[in-house]
XYZ file of C-alpha atoms in Angstrom:
351
model
C -32.716 -0.150 -23.915
C -36.337 -0.916 -23.069
C -38.191 1.589 -20.799
C -39.156 -0.991 -18.167
C -35.573 -2.294 -18.083
C -34.244 1.242 -17.613
C -36.679 1.978 -14.785
C -35.756 -1.231 -13.003
C -32.034 -0.501 -13.153
C -32.493 3.101 -11.999
C -34.605 1.932 -9.073
C -31.907 -0.514 -8.037
C -29.135 2.076 -8.353
C -31.022 4.271 -5.892
C -30.494 1.574 -3.248
C -28.724 3.297 -0.280
C -26.512 0.261 0.331
C -25.371 0.279 -3.274
C -24.429 3.968 -3.339
C -22.032 3.469 -0.391
C -20.032 0.733 -2.125
C -16.476 1.412 -3.298
C -15.321 0.420 -6.767
C -13.367 -2.480 -5.271
C -16.425 -3.741 -3.401
C -18.546 -3.530 -6.546
C -15.923 -5.549 -8.441
C -15.961 -8.217 -5.745
C -19.765 -8.413 -5.731
C -19.884 -8.585 -9.527
C -17.590 -11.617 -9.529
C -19.713 -13.223 -6.819
C -22.902 -12.616 -8.810
C -21.498 -14.064 -12.043
C -21.011 -17.759 -12.733
C -17.578 -19.278 -12.168
C -16.627 -19.391 -15.866
C -17.520 -15.731 -16.464
C -15.680 -14.621 -13.321
C -12.581 -16.550 -14.360
C -12.673 -14.942 -17.812
C -12.895 -11.455 -16.291
C -9.988 -12.125 -13.938
C -7.754 -12.996 -16.904
C -7.937 -9.357 -17.994
C -7.120 -7.848 -14.588
C -3.642 -7.014 -13.264
C -2.243 -9.333 -10.587
C -2.293 -6.602 -7.915
C -5.950 -5.848 -8.634
C -6.844 -9.541 -8.572
C -5.244 -9.790 -5.135
C -7.138 -6.733 -3.873
C -10.469 -7.964 -5.251
C -9.887 -11.453 -3.829
C -9.257 -9.946 -0.403
C -12.493 -7.974 -0.731
C -14.420 -11.105 -1.733
C -13.220 -12.842 1.421
C -14.775 -10.017 3.484
C -18.220 -10.323 1.885
C -20.816 -11.788 4.208
C -24.548 -11.314 3.752
C -25.433 -9.191 0.730
C -28.991 -8.556 -0.370
C -30.150 -9.619 -3.809
C -31.132 -5.978 -4.439
C -27.531 -4.797 -4.037
C -26.218 -7.618 -6.241
C -28.779 -6.666 -8.894
C -27.676 -3.024 -8.637
C -24.047 -3.997 -9.197
C -25.021 -6.095 -12.203
C -27.149 -3.217 -13.494
C -24.285 -0.735 -13.305
C -21.960 -3.176 -15.035
C -24.539 -3.639 -17.793
C -24.832 0.144 -18.187
C -21.062 0.484 -18.522
C -20.837 -2.279 -21.123
C -23.642 -0.776 -23.202
C -22.153 2.718 -22.925
C -18.789 1.408 -24.112
C -20.506 -0.229 -27.086
C -22.201 3.056 -27.992
C -18.863 4.908 -27.778
C -17.243 2.398 -30.123
C -20.171 2.670 -32.528
C -20.303 6.445 -32.845
C -18.099 8.208 -30.303
C -18.725 9.977 -26.994
C -21.450 12.354 -28.195
C -23.380 9.559 -29.884
C -23.213 7.450 -26.717
C -24.281 10.403 -24.578
C -27.327 11.125 -26.764
C -28.558 7.533 -26.472
C -27.939 7.353 -22.730
C -29.711 10.674 -22.135
C -32.872 9.247 -23.692
C -32.772 6.324 -21.273
C -31.424 7.932 -18.091
C -31.572 11.700 -18.418
C -28.695 14.166 -18.714
C -27.164 13.819 -15.226
C -27.092 10.034 -15.079
C -25.871 9.817 -18.692
C -22.960 12.133 -17.853
C -22.036 9.978 -14.840
C -21.906 6.841 -16.980
C -19.897 8.558 -19.718
C -17.322 9.873 -17.214
C -16.829 6.352 -15.840
C -16.321 5.006 -19.351
C -13.802 7.787 -20.058
C -11.798 7.016 -16.909
C -11.606 3.333 -17.830
C -10.429 4.255 -21.333
C -7.749 6.502 -19.829
C -6.334 3.705 -17.712
C -6.270 1.327 -20.669
C -4.492 3.928 -22.779
C -1.708 4.402 -20.267
C -1.470 0.635 -19.765
C -0.522 0.401 -23.437
C 2.051 3.187 -23.072
C 3.577 1.363 -20.106
C 4.404 -1.539 -22.430
C 6.322 0.653 -24.893
C 10.116 0.715 -24.611
C 11.806 4.010 -23.791
C 13.168 4.513 -27.319
C 9.703 4.198 -28.867
C 8.321 6.528 -26.234
C 10.968 9.220 -26.708
C 10.824 9.082 -30.507
C 7.116 9.762 -30.296
C 7.195 12.376 -27.528
C 10.271 14.394 -28.482
C 8.305 16.616 -30.861
C 5.735 17.480 -28.171
C 5.732 20.469 -25.832
C 7.753 19.833 -22.617
C 4.572 20.214 -20.524
C 2.827 17.484 -22.529
C 5.849 15.201 -22.200
C 5.982 15.804 -18.434
C 2.286 15.045 -17.975
C 2.506 11.776 -19.886
C 5.677 10.640 -18.090
C 4.071 11.175 -14.667
C 1.575 8.424 -15.515
C 4.318 5.873 -16.185
C 6.490 3.922 -13.756
C 9.527 5.671 -12.222
C 11.871 3.230 -13.994
C 10.258 3.841 -17.388
C 10.305 7.594 -16.841
C 13.954 7.486 -15.747
C 14.905 5.599 -18.909
C 12.915 8.038 -21.061
C 14.622 11.040 -19.427
C 18.019 9.558 -20.259
C 17.103 9.369 -23.946
C 15.631 12.858 -24.233
C 17.902 15.525 -25.791
C 20.001 17.249 -23.115
C 18.453 20.665 -23.766
C 14.957 19.233 -23.236
C 15.716 16.940 -20.299
C 16.020 19.557 -17.551
C 12.925 21.436 -18.714
C 10.795 18.275 -18.631
C 12.187 17.264 -15.226
C 11.372 20.669 -13.720
C 7.845 20.514 -15.121
C 7.333 17.073 -13.547
C 8.419 18.530 -10.206
C 6.101 21.535 -10.417
C 2.964 20.025 -11.954
C -0.274 20.954 -10.215
C -3.680 21.726 -11.685
C -3.769 20.909 -15.372
C -5.843 22.891 -17.869
C -8.476 21.208 -20.000
C -6.653 22.436 -23.120
C -3.516 20.577 -22.044
C -5.509 17.489 -21.171
C -7.116 17.507 -24.610
C -3.625 17.641 -26.127
C -2.573 14.664 -24.014
C -5.702 12.844 -25.164
C -4.643 13.414 -28.768
C -1.050 12.307 -28.157
C -1.993 9.128 -26.311
C -4.781 8.453 -28.797
C -2.264 8.628 -31.641
C 0.239 6.449 -29.820
C -2.017 3.889 -28.163
C -4.950 3.896 -30.538
C -7.435 4.748 -27.807
C -9.670 7.731 -27.015
C -8.491 9.362 -23.814
C -9.895 11.744 -21.269
C -9.062 12.701 -17.703
C -10.386 14.947 -14.952
C -8.400 17.935 -13.753
C -6.230 16.819 -10.866
C -2.900 17.182 -9.085
C -0.181 14.940 -10.479
C 3.599 14.818 -10.610
C 5.405 16.896 -8.005
C 8.826 16.941 -6.395
C 8.356 13.517 -4.800
C 7.538 12.008 -8.190
C 10.662 13.482 -9.775
C 12.825 12.492 -6.796
C 11.709 8.875 -7.242
C 12.525 9.068 -10.949
C 15.972 10.599 -10.395
C 16.787 7.938 -7.823
C 16.546 5.485 -10.711
C 18.803 7.336 -13.131
C 22.585 7.275 -13.379
C 24.312 9.544 -10.872
C 25.885 11.692 -13.608
C 22.550 12.220 -15.359
C 20.773 12.891 -12.079
C 23.369 15.562 -11.249
C 23.029 17.132 -14.707
C 19.244 17.391 -14.365
C 19.495 18.736 -10.812
C 21.985 21.410 -11.948
C 19.562 22.534 -14.659
C 16.675 22.696 -12.189
C 18.870 24.554 -9.681
C 19.551 27.254 -12.269
C 15.837 27.714 -12.966
C 14.286 27.172 -9.526
C 16.600 26.773 -6.478
C 13.711 26.126 -4.058
C 12.327 23.240 -6.109
C 15.842 21.843 -6.509
C 16.367 21.897 -2.730
C 13.094 20.052 -2.124
C 13.894 17.396 -4.731
C 17.361 16.864 -3.265
C 15.826 16.353 0.172
C 13.443 13.725 -1.178
C 15.864 11.820 -3.369
C 17.097 9.505 -0.627
C 14.995 8.277 2.285
C 16.187 6.799 5.556
C 14.511 3.478 4.735
C 16.569 3.352 1.521
C 19.578 2.418 3.672
C 18.312 -1.164 3.403
C 19.535 -1.187 -0.221
C 23.144 -0.253 0.557
C 26.056 -2.647 0.699
C 27.387 -3.609 4.129
C 30.708 -1.835 3.573
C 28.847 1.409 2.877
C 26.622 0.981 5.935
C 29.758 0.587 8.053
C 31.242 3.818 6.665
C 28.020 5.653 7.454
C 27.932 4.285 11.009
C 31.439 5.604 11.625
C 30.351 9.138 10.698
C 26.950 9.562 12.352
C 26.079 10.563 15.897
C 25.097 7.665 18.187
C 22.103 9.549 19.586
C 20.860 10.321 16.063
C 21.049 6.629 15.185
C 19.043 5.669 18.267
C 16.311 8.185 17.475
C 16.322 7.324 13.761
C 15.755 3.621 14.440
C 12.741 4.352 16.652
C 10.361 4.046 13.677
C 12.487 1.750 11.494
C 11.116 -1.639 10.499
C 12.726 -4.855 11.696
C 14.512 -5.550 8.403
C 16.289 -2.189 8.357
C 17.150 -2.381 12.058
C 18.667 -5.829 11.570
C 20.662 -4.508 8.609
C 22.142 -1.827 10.875
C 22.791 -4.244 13.761
C 24.553 -6.686 11.408
C 27.143 -4.021 10.635
C 27.917 -3.186 14.266
C 29.936 -5.019 16.873
C 28.074 -7.368 19.178
C 28.626 -5.076 22.172
C 27.512 -1.950 20.290
C 24.409 -3.769 19.069
C 23.463 -4.827 22.598
C 23.847 -1.274 23.902
C 21.795 0.192 21.045
C 18.998 -2.344 21.503
C 18.941 -1.571 25.209
C 18.707 2.167 24.537
C 15.835 1.603 22.106
C 14.027 -0.587 24.613
C 14.135 1.958 27.441
C 14.037 5.295 25.618
C 10.247 5.619 25.913
C 8.031 7.833 23.769
C 9.660 10.513 21.626
C 8.263 13.145 19.288
C 7.972 12.046 15.678
C 9.560 15.300 14.495
C 12.663 14.468 16.582
C 12.900 11.062 14.914
C 12.509 12.613 11.462
C 15.118 15.265 12.273
C 17.605 12.563 13.322
C 16.922 10.627 10.127
C 17.407 13.804 8.075
C 20.801 14.454 9.703
C 21.886 10.910 8.896
C 20.732 11.285 5.286
C 22.720 14.526 4.999
C 25.838 12.595 5.997
C 24.933 9.806 3.554
C 24.713 12.335 0.722
C 28.040 13.900 1.710
C 29.691 10.475 1.625
C 28.220 9.770 -1.811
C 29.332 13.133 -3.186
C 32.871 12.499 -1.950
C 32.826 9.064 -3.601
C 33.189 7.163 -0.319
C 29.924 5.223 -0.758
C 27.504 4.314 -3.551
C 23.748 4.632 -3.150
C 22.505 1.376 -4.636
C 18.917 2.455 -5.337
C 19.114 2.998 -9.061
C 16.360 0.576 -10.052
C 16.929 -1.116 -13.379
C 19.661 1.290 -14.486
C 23.013 -0.468 -14.414
C 26.000 1.114 -12.669
C 29.140 1.358 -14.788
C 32.473 0.477 -13.168
C 35.855 1.313 -14.737
């Protein structure tokens, strides 16, 4: 990179307005700055959700100075060049070239951004692998490595992978997903190697908090009931407190929307009327209508009237009422009276 070109880009990147921009805003401004054909080509390689988010951001753009647009273009250029250097000779080679142009600190910033992009691409490739491929590759790895990789995939994909893991490994991996916190650099380097081997990409990631009980609860909600129970029993043996927290998170009040009408009616017969009134205080219209549709016309009118005139209530009271209802829901499922139809893509088997 030429010295005068480097100085110009660095001067632009020091622009106060530029430094306050989010990644989404920079993406929107980049597409605005490019010609229509180039923007269209870039959008082809972006996920639909991201395209929607960027489009929304573009619609919010009003007056933007040419200096800020130039800064965005400059950063994009830096990232492209850095990626080229990495492909030519690896991270260290790219860093040495960038340090000559930008200095150590700025070079490190650019390299970290390139690494994070590579990480996302690597996991995007893993997300396209079927569960059998995934398990065949991961089964020889340490349970902690398996857990870390699975937390980056969708709940449905992770649920399917858990089903295919050997039984003696399944509970260990599930517990590790639930208890993941800060991850050591040694472990992250191992993950980099595993994903690099599987996806053909160089990976890296900052230390951060991932996984957790909520993550595992979402995954178990998408597995077969028998498998979910087996995993929960294994976790209960090893860590009762974690098991209790996962069980609490595995079914949410808003998940009632997914149940069949006959099951909703059974639940309504068992729960306290006051609890239902409080629980619906924060419910969305779709869930409320689902409940009303399974009540008599007179009962619906009375409940709507109570909701209309009950006034302000403490959020913790609403959450407590919802929790009591969910406890009853779980009891009804355990007794076989109802089925919780929130199992994602996993098919229920009837005999």
